[in-house]
XYZ file of N, CA, C and O in Angstrom:
564
model
N -37.881 -11.311 16.797
C -36.460 -11.520 16.794
C -35.714 -10.314 16.248
O -36.306 -9.325 15.831
N -34.435 -10.441 16.243
C -33.575 -9.386 15.715
C -33.601 -9.367 14.194
O -33.725 -10.404 13.556
N -33.450 -8.157 13.644
C -33.381 -8.007 12.192
C -32.337 -6.958 11.853
O -32.075 -6.048 12.635
N -31.734 -7.134 10.697
C -30.733 -6.184 10.219
C -30.992 -5.915 8.751
O -31.460 -6.796 8.018
N -30.692 -4.706 8.318
C -30.839 -4.335 6.908
C -29.491 -3.862 6.385
O -28.780 -3.109 7.046
N -29.145 -4.343 5.196
C -27.899 -3.954 4.543
C -28.235 -3.526 3.124
O -28.961 -4.230 2.410
N -27.709 -2.370 2.721
C -27.948 -1.844 1.378
C -26.655 -1.895 0.572
O -25.597 -1.494 1.046
N -26.765 -2.365 -0.656
C -25.629 -2.416 -1.577
C -25.971 -1.545 -2.782
O -27.012 -1.730 -3.410
N -25.100 -0.599 -3.088
C -25.269 0.236 -4.274
C -24.429 -0.385 -5.385
O -23.252 -0.075 -5.545
N -25.050 -1.284 -6.126
C -24.337 -2.044 -7.144
C -23.766 -1.199 -8.260
O -22.845 -1.616 -8.947
N -24.297 -0.025 -8.455
C -23.797 0.848 -9.519
C -22.544 1.606 -9.103
O -21.883 2.226 -9.918
N -22.173 1.551 -7.835
C -21.002 2.277 -7.368
C -19.717 1.556 -7.791
O -19.545 0.369 -7.509
N -18.800 2.270 -8.424
C -17.536 1.645 -8.807
C -16.632 1.370 -7.597
O -15.624 0.694 -7.713
N -17.016 1.871 -6.441
C -16.207 1.705 -5.230
C -16.623 0.492 -4.402
O -15.963 0.142 -3.440
N -17.726 -0.154 -4.785
C -18.221 -1.298 -4.034
C -17.263 -2.481 -4.159
O -16.737 -2.766 -5.224
N -17.060 -3.199 -3.038
C -16.255 -4.429 -3.061
C -16.991 -5.513 -2.271
O -17.831 -5.215 -1.415
N -16.656 -6.760 -2.543
C -17.229 -7.881 -1.799
C -16.840 -7.765 -0.328
O -17.650 -8.016 0.561
N -15.599 -7.359 -0.072
C -15.136 -7.187 1.304
C -16.022 -6.185 2.033
O -16.408 -6.412 3.185
N -16.388 -5.098 1.359
C -17.260 -4.092 1.968
C -18.617 -4.693 2.337
O -19.145 -4.448 3.424
N -19.180 -5.506 1.449
C -20.457 -6.166 1.742
C -20.331 -7.062 2.963
O -21.182 -7.034 3.859
N -19.272 -7.836 3.030
C -19.074 -8.752 4.154
C -18.943 -7.988 5.472
O -19.543 -8.362 6.482
N -18.181 -6.914 5.453
C -18.014 -6.114 6.672
C -19.324 -5.435 7.072
O -19.650 -5.343 8.260
N -20.105 -4.998 6.095
C -21.421 -4.413 6.398
C -22.335 -5.455 7.040
O -23.059 -5.145 7.988
N -22.306 -6.670 6.519
C -23.122 -7.740 7.093
C -22.712 -8.034 8.532
O -23.563 -8.174 9.414
N -21.411 -8.119 8.771
C -20.926 -8.381 10.127
C -21.331 -7.270 11.080
O -21.791 -7.527 12.192
N -21.168 -6.041 10.647
C -21.496 -4.908 11.512
C -23.004 -4.832 11.772
O -23.428 -4.638 12.909
N -23.815 -5.017 10.739
C -25.274 -4.895 10.885
C -25.860 -6.003 11.758
O -26.819 -5.780 12.491
N -25.282 -7.196 11.684
C -25.826 -8.325 12.431
C -25.227 -8.460 13.819
O -25.738 -9.207 14.644
N -24.113 -7.776 14.061
C -23.449 -7.881 15.351
C -22.739 -9.208 15.544
O -22.362 -9.564 16.664
N -22.507 -9.945 14.455
C -21.844 -11.239 14.567
C -20.361 -11.091 14.880
O -19.736 -11.979 15.413
N -19.794 -9.948 14.524
C -18.382 -9.697 14.792
C -18.174 -8.196 14.767
O -18.912 -7.471 14.132
N -17.152 -7.750 15.454
C -16.903 -6.315 15.453
C -16.228 -5.900 14.159
O -15.442 -6.643 13.590
N -16.527 -4.717 13.705
C -15.959 -4.175 12.481
C -14.435 -4.140 12.576
O -13.729 -4.428 11.629
N -13.932 -3.801 13.742
C -12.491 -3.670 13.942
C -11.767 -5.007 13.763
O -10.788 -5.101 13.037
N -12.272 -6.054 14.413
C -11.584 -7.345 14.315
C -11.684 -7.919 12.910
O -10.761 -8.554 12.438
N -12.790 -7.691 12.222
C -12.948 -8.201 10.864
C -11.966 -7.549 9.918
O -11.403 -8.194 9.052
N -11.764 -6.255 10.083
C -10.851 -5.532 9.205
C -9.429 -6.040 9.361
O -8.667 -6.070 8.409
N -9.057 -6.426 10.570
C -7.705 -6.920 10.802
C -7.498 -8.292 10.167
O -6.418 -8.611 9.705
N -8.546 -9.108 10.160
C -8.437 -10.469 9.652
C -8.344 -10.492 8.127
O -7.674 -11.325 7.553
N -9.015 -9.548 7.481
C -9.142 -9.591 6.035
C -8.134 -8.684 5.358
O -8.119 -7.493 5.591
N -7.308 -9.273 4.539
C -6.408 -8.470 3.724
C -7.089 -8.259 2.373
O -8.240 -8.609 2.194
N -6.367 -7.752 1.442
C -6.939 -7.534 0.117
C -6.896 -8.786 -0.751
O -7.416 -8.791 -1.858
N -6.274 -9.834 -0.272
C -6.125 -11.017 -1.109
C -7.479 -11.686 -1.353
O -8.367 -11.682 -0.498
N -7.595 -12.269 -2.523
C -8.840 -12.942 -2.905
C -9.121 -14.112 -1.962
O -10.253 -14.352 -1.577
N -8.070 -14.830 -1.577
C -8.237 -15.985 -0.683
C -8.765 -15.532 0.676
O -9.638 -16.162 1.260
N -8.237 -14.435 1.172
C -8.654 -13.902 2.458
C -10.130 -13.499 2.435
O -10.879 -13.787 3.361
N -10.538 -12.841 1.371
C -11.941 -12.426 1.237
C -12.832 -13.661 1.104
O -13.917 -13.721 1.685
N -12.388 -14.659 0.362
C -13.160 -15.901 0.208
C -13.337 -16.609 1.551
O -14.406 -17.152 1.847
N -12.288 -16.591 2.370
C -12.378 -17.211 3.700
C -13.372 -16.448 4.577
O -14.146 -17.054 5.318
N -13.342 -15.127 4.500
C -14.293 -14.322 5.267
C -15.716 -14.588 4.781
O -16.628 -14.720 5.588
N -15.907 -14.680 3.469
C -17.238 -14.945 2.913
C -17.787 -16.260 3.447
O -18.950 -16.343 3.864
N -16.952 -17.285 3.456
C -17.378 -18.592 3.967
C -17.757 -18.492 5.445
O -18.788 -19.014 5.872
N -16.955 -17.771 6.221
C -17.223 -17.619 7.658
C -18.514 -16.838 7.896
O -19.312 -17.198 8.772
N -18.740 -15.783 7.119
C -19.958 -14.974 7.286
C -21.196 -15.809 6.963
O -22.177 -15.795 7.707
N -21.150 -16.548 5.869
C -22.294 -17.391 5.492
C -22.555 -18.437 6.571
O -23.702 -18.664 6.975
N -21.494 -19.066 7.082
C -21.653 -20.066 8.145
C -22.220 -19.438 9.418
O -23.106 -20.007 10.061
N -21.715 -18.253 9.793
C -22.215 -17.570 10.991
C -23.679 -17.177 10.835
O -24.474 -17.334 11.762
N -24.042 -16.680 9.655
C -25.438 -16.301 9.424
C -26.355 -17.521 9.431
O -27.493 -17.441 9.889
N -25.860 -18.644 8.932
C -26.658 -19.871 8.907
C -27.012 -20.328 10.320
O -28.090 -20.890 10.551
N -26.125 -20.069 11.268
C -26.359 -20.477 12.660
C -27.034 -19.387 13.483
O -27.437 -19.631 14.618
N -27.158 -18.206 12.914
C -27.696 -17.056 13.638
C -29.219 -17.019 13.600
O -29.851 -17.549 12.695
N -29.786 -16.371 14.585
C -31.231 -16.164 14.620
C -31.608 -14.790 14.063
O -32.772 -14.430 14.013
N -30.612 -14.021 13.627
C -30.850 -12.685 13.084
C -31.420 -12.801 11.674
O -30.901 -13.545 10.840
N -32.496 -12.077 11.409
C -33.055 -11.986 10.070
C -32.356 -10.846 9.352
O -32.214 -9.752 9.901
N -31.904 -11.103 8.138
C -31.184 -10.095 7.367
C -31.950 -9.767 6.095
O -32.336 -10.667 5.346
N -32.166 -8.479 5.880
C -32.760 -7.986 4.650
C -31.632 -7.334 3.866
O -31.058 -6.339 4.302
N -31.288 -7.940 2.734
C -30.188 -7.464 1.906
C -30.779 -6.811 0.662
O -31.389 -7.480 -0.168
N -30.634 -5.504 0.570
C -31.184 -4.730 -0.544
C -30.049 -4.397 -1.515
O -29.101 -3.709 -1.142
N -30.149 -4.909 -2.736
C -29.108 -4.682 -3.740
C -29.689 -3.840 -4.862
O -30.557 -4.298 -5.613
N -29.225 -2.614 -4.955
C -29.661 -1.721 -6.018
C -28.724 -1.925 -7.204
O -27.541 -1.662 -7.110
N -29.282 -2.428 -8.299
C -28.538 -2.676 -9.530
C -27.642 -3.905 -9.377
O -26.417 -3.808 -9.358
N -28.257 -5.068 -9.284
C -27.529 -6.323 -9.063
C -26.619 -6.684 -10.232
O -25.706 -7.479 -10.098
N -26.843 -6.053 -11.365
C -25.968 -6.319 -12.506
C -24.844 -5.290 -12.616
O -24.137 -5.213 -13.613
N -24.647 -4.512 -11.557
C -23.576 -3.515 -11.535
C -22.211 -4.140 -11.771
O -21.980 -5.319 -11.461
N -21.312 -3.352 -12.310
C -20.000 -3.849 -12.736
C -19.267 -4.631 -11.636
O -18.745 -5.712 -11.882
N -19.222 -4.108 -10.424
C -18.470 -4.767 -9.353
C -19.210 -5.942 -8.720
O -18.678 -6.599 -7.831
N -20.422 -6.199 -9.148
C -21.177 -7.350 -8.637
C -21.145 -8.527 -9.606
O -21.697 -9.579 -9.317
N -20.514 -8.361 -10.740
C -20.553 -9.383 -11.800
C -19.576 -10.535 -11.621
O -19.682 -11.544 -12.314
N -18.652 -10.416 -10.702
C -17.649 -11.483 -10.558
C -18.314 -12.776 -10.086
O -19.346 -12.760 -9.416
N -17.686 -13.871 -10.420
C -18.183 -15.186 -10.004
C -18.239 -15.260 -8.478
O -19.202 -15.768 -7.904
N -17.200 -14.737 -7.812
C -17.145 -14.770 -6.347
C -18.307 -14.000 -5.730
O -18.942 -14.466 -4.780
N -18.587 -12.829 -6.262
C -19.669 -12.012 -5.714
C -21.026 -12.663 -5.970
O -21.872 -12.711 -5.082
N -21.236 -13.176 -7.169
C -22.512 -13.815 -7.483
C -22.718 -15.075 -6.646
O -23.819 -15.354 -6.194
N -21.634 -15.815 -6.405
C -21.739 -17.003 -5.548
C -22.101 -16.590 -4.130
O -22.956 -17.202 -3.491
N -21.457 -15.543 -3.624
C -21.760 -15.059 -2.284
C -23.226 -14.639 -2.181
O -23.924 -15.030 -1.236
N -23.703 -13.874 -3.146
C -25.101 -13.441 -3.115
C -26.050 -14.640 -3.148
O -27.042 -14.663 -2.418
N -25.727 -15.644 -3.958
C -26.607 -16.820 -4.027
C -26.525 -17.649 -2.747
O -27.541 -18.180 -2.285
N -25.336 -17.742 -2.145
C -25.206 -18.453 -0.863
C -26.010 -17.747 0.223
O -26.673 -18.394 1.041
N -25.948 -16.423 0.243
C -26.719 -15.653 1.227
C -28.218 -15.826 0.993
O -28.987 -16.051 1.926
N -28.638 -15.724 -0.267
C -30.057 -15.832 -0.597
C -30.621 -17.207 -0.260
O -31.823 -17.342 0.006
N -29.778 -18.222 -0.269
C -30.229 -19.587 0.025
C -30.486 -19.808 1.516
O -31.126 -20.785 1.896
N -29.995 -18.900 2.367
C -30.211 -19.039 3.808
C -31.655 -18.668 4.157
O -32.193 -17.692 3.634
N -32.280 -19.415 5.063
C -33.683 -19.150 5.396
C -33.906 -17.830 6.139
O -35.016 -17.301 6.133
N -32.866 -17.274 6.741
C -33.016 -16.031 7.505
C -32.505 -14.804 6.750
O -32.418 -13.718 7.310
N -32.165 -14.985 5.464
C -31.708 -13.864 4.643
C -32.686 -13.653 3.498
O -33.038 -14.591 2.780
N -33.135 -12.408 3.360
C -34.053 -12.036 2.297
C -33.338 -11.065 1.375
O -32.940 -9.981 1.790
N -33.149 -11.481 0.127
C -32.461 -10.664 -0.860
C -33.499 -9.980 -1.736
O -34.339 -10.641 -2.344
N -33.442 -8.663 -1.767
C -34.304 -7.868 -2.629
C -33.373 -7.106 -3.553
O -32.464 -6.418 -3.091
N -33.572 -7.260 -4.860
C -32.634 -6.649 -5.802
C -33.371 -5.959 -6.933
O -34.462 -6.360 -7.316
N -32.728 -4.915 -7.442
C -33.233 -4.254 -8.647
C -32.275 -4.566 -9.788
O -31.102 -4.865 -9.583
N -32.815 -4.493 -10.980
C -32.013 -4.701 -12.177
C -32.451 -3.657 -13.206
O -33.634 -3.368 -13.342
N -31.481 -3.059 -13.875
C -31.798 -2.070 -14.902
C -31.928 -2.709 -16.268
O -32.661 -2.231 -17.110
N -31.207 -3.801 -16.497
C -31.178 -4.438 -17.803
C -31.567 -5.907 -17.644
O -30.755 -6.721 -17.211
N -32.794 -6.235 -18.020
C -33.264 -7.612 -17.859
C -32.427 -8.615 -18.636
O -32.247 -9.750 -18.201
N -31.887 -8.215 -19.775
C -31.066 -9.132 -20.573
C -29.811 -9.533 -19.816
O -29.296 -10.636 -20.002
N -29.319 -8.668 -18.948
C -28.091 -8.975 -18.195
C -28.302 -10.151 -17.251
O -27.360 -10.887 -16.954
N -29.510 -10.331 -16.782
C -29.779 -11.405 -15.823
C -29.467 -12.775 -16.406
O -28.881 -13.622 -15.739
N -29.833 -12.989 -17.649
C -29.574 -14.285 -18.289
C -28.080 -14.520 -18.482
O -27.617 -15.658 -18.493
N -27.319 -13.443 -18.607
C -25.876 -13.568 -18.820
C -25.113 -13.767 -17.505
O -24.034 -14.332 -17.498
N -25.661 -13.289 -16.403
C -24.962 -13.343 -15.123
C -25.031 -14.698 -14.439
O -24.094 -15.113 -13.778
N -26.147 -15.375 -14.561
C -26.363 -16.559 -13.740
C -26.593 -17.802 -14.568
O -27.442 -17.838 -15.451
N -25.868 -18.854 -14.201
C -26.169 -20.148 -14.787
C -27.383 -20.705 -14.038
O -27.873 -20.105 -13.075
N -27.857 -21.840 -14.458
C -29.089 -22.408 -13.875
C -28.947 -22.657 -12.367
O -29.848 -22.404 -11.588
N -27.760 -23.140 -11.948
C -27.548 -23.450 -10.525
C -27.644 -22.184 -9.664
O -28.327 -22.166 -8.648
N -26.966 -21.127 -10.098
C -27.015 -19.879 -9.334
C -28.418 -19.281 -9.354
O -28.908 -18.790 -8.338
N -29.056 -19.309 -10.498
C -30.410 -18.757 -10.610
C -31.371 -19.497 -9.679
O -32.228 -18.885 -9.047
N -31.197 -20.809 -9.559
C -32.052 -21.595 -8.663
C -31.814 -21.206 -7.208
O -32.753 -21.052 -6.434
N -30.534 -21.037 -6.822
C -30.216 -20.643 -5.446
C -30.746 -19.247 -5.128
O -31.175 -18.983 -4.012
N -30.699 -18.359 -6.122
C -31.191 -16.998 -5.905
C -32.709 -16.982 -5.753
O -33.258 -16.163 -5.035
N -33.384 -17.880 -6.434
C -34.833 -18.049 -6.297
C -35.596 -16.726 -6.427
O -36.443 -16.403 -5.602
N -35.296 -15.996 -7.480
C -35.951 -14.704 -7.677
C -37.401 -14.847 -8.112
O -37.755 -15.752 -8.853
N -38.193 -13.940 -7.642
C -39.556 -13.747 -8.133
C -39.514 -12.432 -8.887
O -39.192 -11.392 -8.309
N -39.792 -12.474 -10.167
C -39.649 -11.291 -11.008
C -40.921 -10.453 -10.985
O -42.006 -10.956 -11.271
N -40.762 -9.192 -10.637
C -41.866 -8.244 -10.634
C -41.444 -7.016 -11.426
O -40.345 -6.488 -11.216
N -42.296 -6.574 -12.315
C -42.014 -5.359 -13.080
C -42.545 -4.183 -12.257
O -43.751 -3.999 -12.121
N -41.627 -3.430 -11.669
C -42.001 -2.330 -10.783
C -41.174 -1.089 -11.157
O -40.187 -0.764 -10.503
N -41.559 -0.408 -12.220
C -40.796 0.782 -12.596
C -40.982 1.889 -11.568
O -42.083 2.096 -11.053
N -39.893 2.556 -11.232
C -39.971 3.657 -10.263
C -40.115 4.998 -10.961
O -40.564 5.953 -10.352
N -39.719 5.057 -12.214
C -39.721 6.297 -12.991
C -38.845 7.360 -12.344
O -39.014 8.542 -12.584
N -37.919 6.921 -11.502
C -36.995 7.851 -10.862
C -35.838 8.151 -11.807
O -35.486 7.349 -12.667
N -35.233 9.266 -11.580
C -34.081 9.688 -12.359
C -32.898 8.756 -12.073
O -32.767 8.211 -10.983
N -32.035 8.630 -13.061
C -30.819 7.846 -12.894
C -29.653 8.702 -12.413
O -28.501 8.314 -12.519
N -29.936 9.872 -11.846
C -28.880 10.801 -11.438
C -27.846 10.156 -10.522
O -26.652 10.345 -10.707
N -28.303 9.414 -9.512
C -27.367 8.781 -8.574
C -26.416 7.832 -9.295
O -25.226 7.806 -9.027
N -26.963 7.044 -10.193
C -26.129 6.085 -10.901
C -25.220 6.770 -11.916
O -24.077 6.377 -12.096
N -25.718 7.804 -12.565
C -24.932 8.483 -13.594
C -23.778 9.296 -13.034
O -22.796 9.547 -13.726
N -23.852 9.689 -11.774
C -22.765 10.483 -11.218
C -21.460 9.678 -11.139
O -20.385 10.235 -11.053
N -21.555 8.354 -11.221
C -20.360 7.499 -11.206
C -19.867 7.171 -12.629
O -18.885 6.482 -12.791
N -20.568 7.643 -13.624
C -20.301 7.283 -15.011
C -18.857 7.488 -15.437
O -18.276 6.658 -16.094
N -18.246 8.587 -15.035
C -16.900 8.917 -15.511
C -15.791 8.504 -14.564
O -14.655 8.885 -14.750
N -16.102 7.743 -13.526
C -15.069 7.330 -12.559
C -14.391 6.065 -12.992
O -14.886 5.240 -13.631
């Protein structure tokens, strides 16, 4: 079947939920990038409506989605709306969420039991020993 991959740089201060939704639409071909941009304004309600539509469309789709989130505890991913969206996506049988976390203590603070259950994480300690240069370049923004 069809598969799509979407990468989220959670450490980027420029990341938005709207950007994630538009990336999902574009990667899966469920809607054109152009029409989605016209429908969604900057309002929270508008983004919430798009999130609901994307989750519903993905639930009915046969496309497998691999969602890679680098630094799931990143500042712009901490909102209740974003965490709910990620958990709704992860709960779909055709969406596979793979995430990294830099601070294990942050995980307990981000998710209540309900969200943690929907996310259904399997914790693996896999240090990369890579430099934090990419993440640090956003430090002063």
